[in-house]
Amino acid sequence: MKRLILVIWEGLISSRFNFWILFNILLISCDENNDEKEESVFEIEINLKSFNEGKLSDIYDSITYVLLKPDSSNFLADPYKIIFYDSLVLVRDAFYNSIFIYDLSGNFKFRINSTGKGPKEFFTLDDFSIYNDTIWIKDGILKKELGFSLNGEFLVEKTSFFKRAMFYKGKSFNLYYLNNDPDFNFRILRYSSKEVIPYVERPNYLVNNIYSDPAGFQSDRNLNIFFNLPKDYNILKFDSLGFLKNQYVFDFGANNFKNVDRIELGSEVDHFDYAEENGLVESITGFLILDQGYLMYLRRNDYNKEYIFFNKEFKPLYKGKNLLNDLDFTIINEMPWASTGRDVVYLMNTNKFLKMDNLEEIQKGIGLKSNLEQFISNNTSFLKEENYIIAFARIKNDL
């Protein structure tokens, strides 16, 4: 496979030369004999017709609820991404363009705010990443990245050449998902001071198709980096230096949303609605890294919410759909938002939580495998207002 490499000299970038002119001049093509190892592609077939109705006790031992408590002036409005780091819970709020930071008990600690367009400020928050105890924020409007300490103190500001994008901060590189920017004919980019390497060609029908995954780029304990490619069936694995190592391509057989159909439908028809009506997999709804493997979640419609647990070699260990919460009978059966490695994390709004018709009956139940009764008792006043709950579902040891 041929790979495109853009060699960049820092002096030129910092000069008055326009980056895009530089891009057009210095883009070169490497031949098939490039010494750099090419990525491997693994095809994995998934037969969704073989999935049986299941229950949460098939995969989890217990559930622990934690309320993300507001203070007098800091209320989550539109939480979108959650990262757990160094006993902190960091939540990106898409409405406020801010990051709210809590401890693991849900107590609010501080907030990194969008404050303006000047030095040491950011205006929009496309994504955030954490490396070496530094919180990195990407602002696509101002085209810069800012680093903050784990206490919220400003540390550094750097120029970024890319528009709205999900990103990952590594030791000497960044990875970007370019949100199908028409200026590029590829979707992923590895950027360093020495070179820029693009990965995964962008189909024309995805031009300007902006999408942001709540999980984004994720890394395991060995610093391998994974990315669930939006509007596709590919999980990408990068090594600790940010080079693409493996592509895992999933085939859902009769439930595939064929590319030819996506092209014919164009932008006039909502692809998600079309896939839902026809029971197709529009894309991999959620993908999370666990200590012992991976979790894939597919939501085709209200009648088809599938879970697949894989080991480290992507061999399926569990396949089930529409899982009944037999641990405490609350409404956990939506998309998992994040992972601590040992726990799968769900996010819920208190309004939806309190509207459960059987909540009082559940609370008084015997043998609940959660902290539900104590949680409601300790947070009654907060639950009456619009706040957010994270639920930690502990993965069974024998899964």
XYZ file of C-alpha atoms in Angstrom:
399
model
C 0.000 0.000 0.000
C 1.360 3.415 -0.895
C 1.593 5.982 1.862
C 1.765 9.738 1.543
C 4.243 11.613 3.683
C 4.512 15.354 4.080
C 7.909 16.495 5.368
C 7.693 19.769 7.250
C 10.498 22.045 8.423
C 9.608 23.901 11.591
C 11.322 27.052 10.346
C 9.105 27.226 7.292
C 5.973 26.608 9.314
C 6.790 29.403 11.725
C 7.521 31.783 8.834
C 5.080 33.691 6.643
C 4.610 30.690 4.304
C 1.036 29.474 4.226
C 0.707 25.906 5.508
C -1.569 24.841 2.684
C 0.870 26.128 0.040
C 3.568 24.168 1.831
C 1.284 21.153 1.853
C 0.794 21.271 -1.905
C 4.514 21.755 -2.598
C 5.973 19.125 -0.298
C 3.503 16.244 -0.609
C 5.450 13.249 -1.855
C 4.577 9.629 -2.482
C 6.577 6.734 -1.106
C 6.980 3.598 -3.199
C 6.076 0.036 -2.251
C 9.554 -0.578 -0.844
C 9.155 1.874 2.012
C 11.016 0.430 5.009
C 8.239 1.450 7.380
C 6.024 -1.518 8.185
C 2.587 -1.336 6.604
C -0.531 -1.868 8.661
C -2.324 -5.227 8.802
C -6.012 -5.584 7.974
C -8.172 -8.125 9.826
C -11.713 -8.886 8.672
C -14.166 -9.986 11.368
C -17.610 -11.353 10.524
C -20.460 -10.710 12.961
C -23.790 -12.501 12.469
C -26.346 -10.361 14.292
C -29.071 -12.976 13.756
C -27.266 -15.251 16.220
C -27.666 -12.764 19.115
C -30.026 -13.766 21.909
C -31.943 -11.579 24.348
C -29.763 -11.134 27.417
C -29.464 -9.488 30.801
C -26.926 -7.248 32.497
C -25.971 -9.975 34.984
C -24.501 -11.858 32.012
C -21.707 -9.296 31.848
C -21.751 -7.206 35.069
C -21.527 -8.017 38.773
C -22.910 -4.764 40.163
C -23.686 -1.101 39.498
C -22.483 1.954 41.420
C -24.238 5.291 40.859
C -22.417 8.605 41.333
C -24.054 12.017 41.020
C -21.985 14.722 39.316
C -22.815 17.386 41.876
C -23.020 21.017 40.766
C -21.916 23.946 42.868
C -23.740 27.282 43.024
C -22.538 28.473 39.597
C -21.327 25.391 37.685
C -24.015 23.208 36.144
C -23.444 20.667 33.404
C -25.650 21.471 30.422
C -24.590 19.150 27.603
C -21.969 16.583 28.695
C -20.396 14.877 25.722
C -17.059 13.236 26.546
C -15.783 11.689 29.783
C -12.175 10.854 30.654
C -11.012 9.260 33.917
C -7.485 10.273 34.867
C -5.529 10.292 38.142
C -8.652 9.979 40.366
C -10.359 12.750 38.400
C -13.472 12.707 36.235
C -13.149 15.195 33.368
C -16.307 16.012 31.401
C -16.469 18.071 28.233
C -19.611 20.211 28.077
C -20.494 20.906 24.432
C -22.865 23.761 25.314
C -20.461 25.754 27.478
C -17.303 24.734 25.568
C -15.800 23.954 28.942
C -14.323 21.049 30.875
C -15.859 20.250 34.250
C -13.607 18.360 36.672
C -14.909 16.181 39.536
C -13.438 13.674 41.934
C -14.518 10.028 41.778
C -17.254 10.722 44.347
C -18.818 13.287 41.988
C -17.773 16.384 43.952
C -17.140 19.400 41.718
C -13.518 20.617 41.849
C -13.075 23.248 39.151
C -13.852 24.160 35.550
C -11.691 25.148 32.577
C -13.751 27.790 30.798
C -14.018 29.111 27.287
C -13.239 32.780 27.924
C -12.443 34.460 24.610
C -10.213 34.762 21.568
C -7.104 36.271 23.097
C -3.776 34.801 24.259
C -4.112 31.952 26.798
C -7.820 31.700 25.884
C -9.927 29.348 23.803
C -13.245 30.067 22.132
C -14.451 26.616 21.036
C -13.591 23.158 22.337
C -13.438 20.570 19.563
C -11.911 17.896 21.756
C -9.557 17.399 24.671
C -6.804 14.922 25.446
C -4.545 14.267 28.435
C -0.833 13.542 28.243
C 1.811 13.669 30.970
C -0.524 15.293 33.522
C -1.455 18.030 31.063
C -4.992 18.662 29.780
C -4.820 19.633 26.100
C -7.701 21.523 24.473
C -8.123 21.928 20.724
C -9.834 25.053 19.375
C -10.642 24.672 15.657
C -11.927 28.227 15.239
C -8.790 29.889 16.596
C -6.609 27.033 15.252
C -4.634 26.506 18.407
C -4.114 24.017 21.217
C -3.748 24.942 24.860
C -2.282 22.978 27.762
C -3.566 23.217 31.351
C -2.388 21.546 34.545
C -4.530 19.075 36.488
C -5.368 22.045 38.731
C -6.690 24.069 35.801
C -3.714 26.440 35.494
C -2.719 27.617 32.017
C 0.624 26.156 30.889
C 1.207 26.560 27.163
C -0.355 27.533 23.843
C 0.532 26.139 20.413
C -0.607 26.791 16.849
C -2.781 24.148 15.193
C -3.219 23.957 11.414
C -6.430 21.975 11.368
C -10.075 22.880 11.645
C -12.623 21.093 13.813
C -11.206 17.675 14.641
C -10.994 15.001 17.306
C -7.410 14.577 18.449
C -4.979 12.600 20.610
C -1.872 14.049 22.240
C 1.183 11.759 22.323
C 4.779 12.218 23.449
C 6.049 13.740 20.207
C 3.034 13.566 17.921
C -0.671 14.277 17.595
C -3.336 12.182 15.887
C -6.281 13.976 14.272
C -9.588 12.831 12.870
C -10.214 15.590 10.318
C -14.024 15.392 10.207
C -14.071 14.846 6.448
C -12.615 18.269 5.715
C -12.819 18.840 1.902
C -9.235 20.180 1.943
C -8.018 16.625 2.585
C -8.666 13.352 0.796
C -7.888 11.299 3.893
C -9.534 11.008 7.312
C -6.791 10.478 9.906
C -3.545 12.381 10.229
C -0.431 11.785 12.319
C 1.374 15.080 12.874
C 4.851 15.658 14.292
C 7.528 18.317 13.870
C 9.251 16.162 11.235
C 6.419 14.758 9.150
C 2.707 14.503 8.576
C 1.338 11.096 7.627
C -2.255 10.687 6.409
C -4.223 7.459 6.866
C -7.513 6.125 5.468
C -8.739 7.656 2.223
C -11.909 9.731 2.503
C -14.821 8.735 0.222
C -16.368 11.658 -1.644
C -19.800 11.070 -0.137
C -18.420 11.929 3.317
C -17.174 15.417 2.404
C -18.111 17.886 5.192
C -19.835 15.113 7.181
C -18.964 16.362 10.658
C -19.112 13.811 13.462
C -17.725 13.629 16.979
C -17.492 10.377 18.924
C -17.875 10.731 22.724
C -15.047 8.229 23.268
C -12.756 9.546 20.528
C -9.169 8.304 20.559
C -8.493 5.866 23.414
C -5.289 4.267 24.682
C -4.674 1.036 26.588
C -2.093 0.322 29.289
C 0.587 -0.252 26.665
C -0.258 3.120 25.063
C -1.640 1.491 21.936
C -4.221 3.910 20.569
C -7.627 2.894 19.210
C -10.156 4.821 17.181
C -13.674 3.907 16.075
C -13.842 5.340 12.552
C -17.166 7.253 12.202
C -19.638 6.286 9.467
C -17.729 3.060 8.918
C -17.066 -0.425 10.293
C -13.362 0.041 11.051
C -11.553 0.044 14.379
C -8.069 1.484 13.913
C -5.141 0.526 16.144
C -2.072 2.754 16.319
C 1.149 1.922 18.161
C 2.505 4.032 21.022
C 4.281 6.294 18.515
C 1.055 7.006 16.644
C 1.713 4.908 13.522
C -1.221 2.910 12.172
C -0.610 -0.747 13.036
C -3.852 -2.674 12.453
C -7.262 -2.144 10.921
C -10.108 -4.326 12.190
C -12.850 -4.329 9.573
C -16.222 -5.684 10.701
C -18.692 -7.348 8.358
C -22.316 -7.497 9.548
C -23.481 -9.422 6.495
C -27.095 -8.728 5.547
C -27.128 -5.867 8.076
C -24.359 -3.915 6.353
C -25.215 -0.445 5.080
C -23.612 -0.786 1.661
C -21.469 2.081 0.415
C -23.279 2.103 -2.935
C -26.536 2.749 -1.061
C -24.953 5.507 1.012
C -23.791 7.176 -2.192
C -27.174 6.852 -3.922
C -29.041 8.228 -0.897
C -26.649 11.178 -0.727
C -27.281 13.927 1.795
C -30.983 14.281 1.012
C -31.883 11.280 3.193
C -30.848 10.923 6.837
C -28.662 7.837 6.813
C -29.271 6.994 10.463
C -33.052 7.075 10.005
C -32.776 4.931 6.877
C -30.564 2.399 8.673
C -32.908 2.322 11.674
C -35.973 1.701 9.532
C -34.227 -1.149 7.699
C -32.413 -2.726 10.648
C -28.981 -1.877 9.228
C -25.787 -1.015 11.069
C -25.204 2.627 10.139
C -21.876 2.606 12.003
C -20.366 1.122 15.160
C -22.292 3.074 17.786
C -19.765 2.677 20.577
C -16.383 1.059 21.148
C -14.504 0.945 24.459
C -11.155 -0.424 25.645
C -11.303 -2.670 28.713
C -8.545 -4.140 30.857
C -9.037 -7.597 29.368
C -10.474 -6.793 25.942
C -12.992 -4.559 24.176
C -16.692 -3.742 24.168
C -18.675 -2.930 21.040
C -22.187 -1.515 21.231
C -24.528 -1.387 18.231
C -27.845 0.431 18.222
C -29.837 -0.262 15.078
C -33.208 0.708 16.589
C -35.151 0.298 19.833
C -35.532 -3.416 19.144
C -31.903 -4.055 18.354
C -29.318 -2.893 20.897
C -26.439 -5.314 20.685
C -23.444 -5.853 22.963
C -20.288 -7.704 21.924
C -17.408 -8.339 24.336
C -14.090 -9.301 22.707
C -10.819 -10.558 24.103
C -7.531 -8.865 23.164
C -7.431 -10.798 19.873
C -10.942 -9.606 18.946
C -12.460 -13.023 19.485
C -16.097 -12.561 20.651
C -16.635 -13.693 24.246
C -20.247 -12.556 24.656
C -22.992 -11.553 22.234
C -26.368 -10.348 23.483
C -29.052 -7.820 22.698
C -31.636 -5.700 24.539
C -30.093 -6.538 27.894
C -32.542 -6.529 30.799
C -31.181 -4.818 33.883
C -31.752 -7.604 36.396
C -29.181 -6.079 38.791
C -31.486 -3.296 40.023
C -34.057 -2.856 37.206
C -33.232 0.763 36.350
C -33.081 2.000 32.756
C -29.452 1.199 31.921
C -29.601 -0.145 28.380
C -28.277 2.718 26.312
C -24.884 3.513 24.818
C -21.906 3.060 27.162
C -20.011 6.344 27.334
C -16.613 5.472 28.747
C -14.531 2.861 30.521
C -12.274 2.762 33.562
C -10.896 -0.592 32.424
C -12.746 -2.534 35.118
C -16.050 -0.698 34.712
C -18.255 0.261 31.797
C -19.591 3.768 32.405
C -23.070 5.051 31.523
C -24.364 8.618 31.670
C -27.947 9.469 32.661
C -29.977 12.620 33.188
C -31.717 12.852 36.578
C -35.035 13.773 34.928
C -35.090 10.494 33.028
C -33.923 8.620 36.100
C -36.700 9.957 38.328
C -39.420 9.371 35.724
C -39.081 5.614 36.051
C -42.527 4.387 37.107
C -41.104 1.643 39.285
C -38.343 3.631 41.001
C -39.946 3.528 44.471
C -40.557 -0.187 44.130
C -36.977 -0.723 42.954
C -35.578 1.298 45.843
C -37.283 -0.959 48.386
C -36.284 -4.126 46.589
C -34.379 -6.944 48.226
C -31.058 -8.199 46.907
C -30.279 -5.274 44.625
C -26.779 -5.470 43.219
C -26.206 -1.732 43.278
C -26.014 1.222 45.656
C -29.369 2.525 44.390
C -31.149 2.854 47.739
C -28.289 4.720 49.414
C -27.688 6.804 46.295
C -31.284 8.085 46.199
C -31.329 8.696 49.944
C -28.116 10.738 49.872
C -28.974 12.828 46.803
C -32.695 13.549 47.066
C -32.412 17.330 46.621
C -30.011 17.078 43.645
C -32.162 14.464 41.946
C -35.126 16.858 41.889
C -33.127 19.218 39.683
C -31.641 18.568 36.244
C -28.254 17.046 36.903
C -26.272 14.089 35.616
C -25.506 10.643 36.952
C -22.684 8.320 35.965
C -23.174 4.615 36.584
C -20.178 2.324 36.949
C -21.074 -1.217 35.819
C -18.436 -3.621 37.150
C -17.422 -6.221 34.542
C -17.549 -9.852 35.665
C -14.140 -11.414 36.286
C -14.991 -14.559 34.330
C -16.189 -12.751 31.208
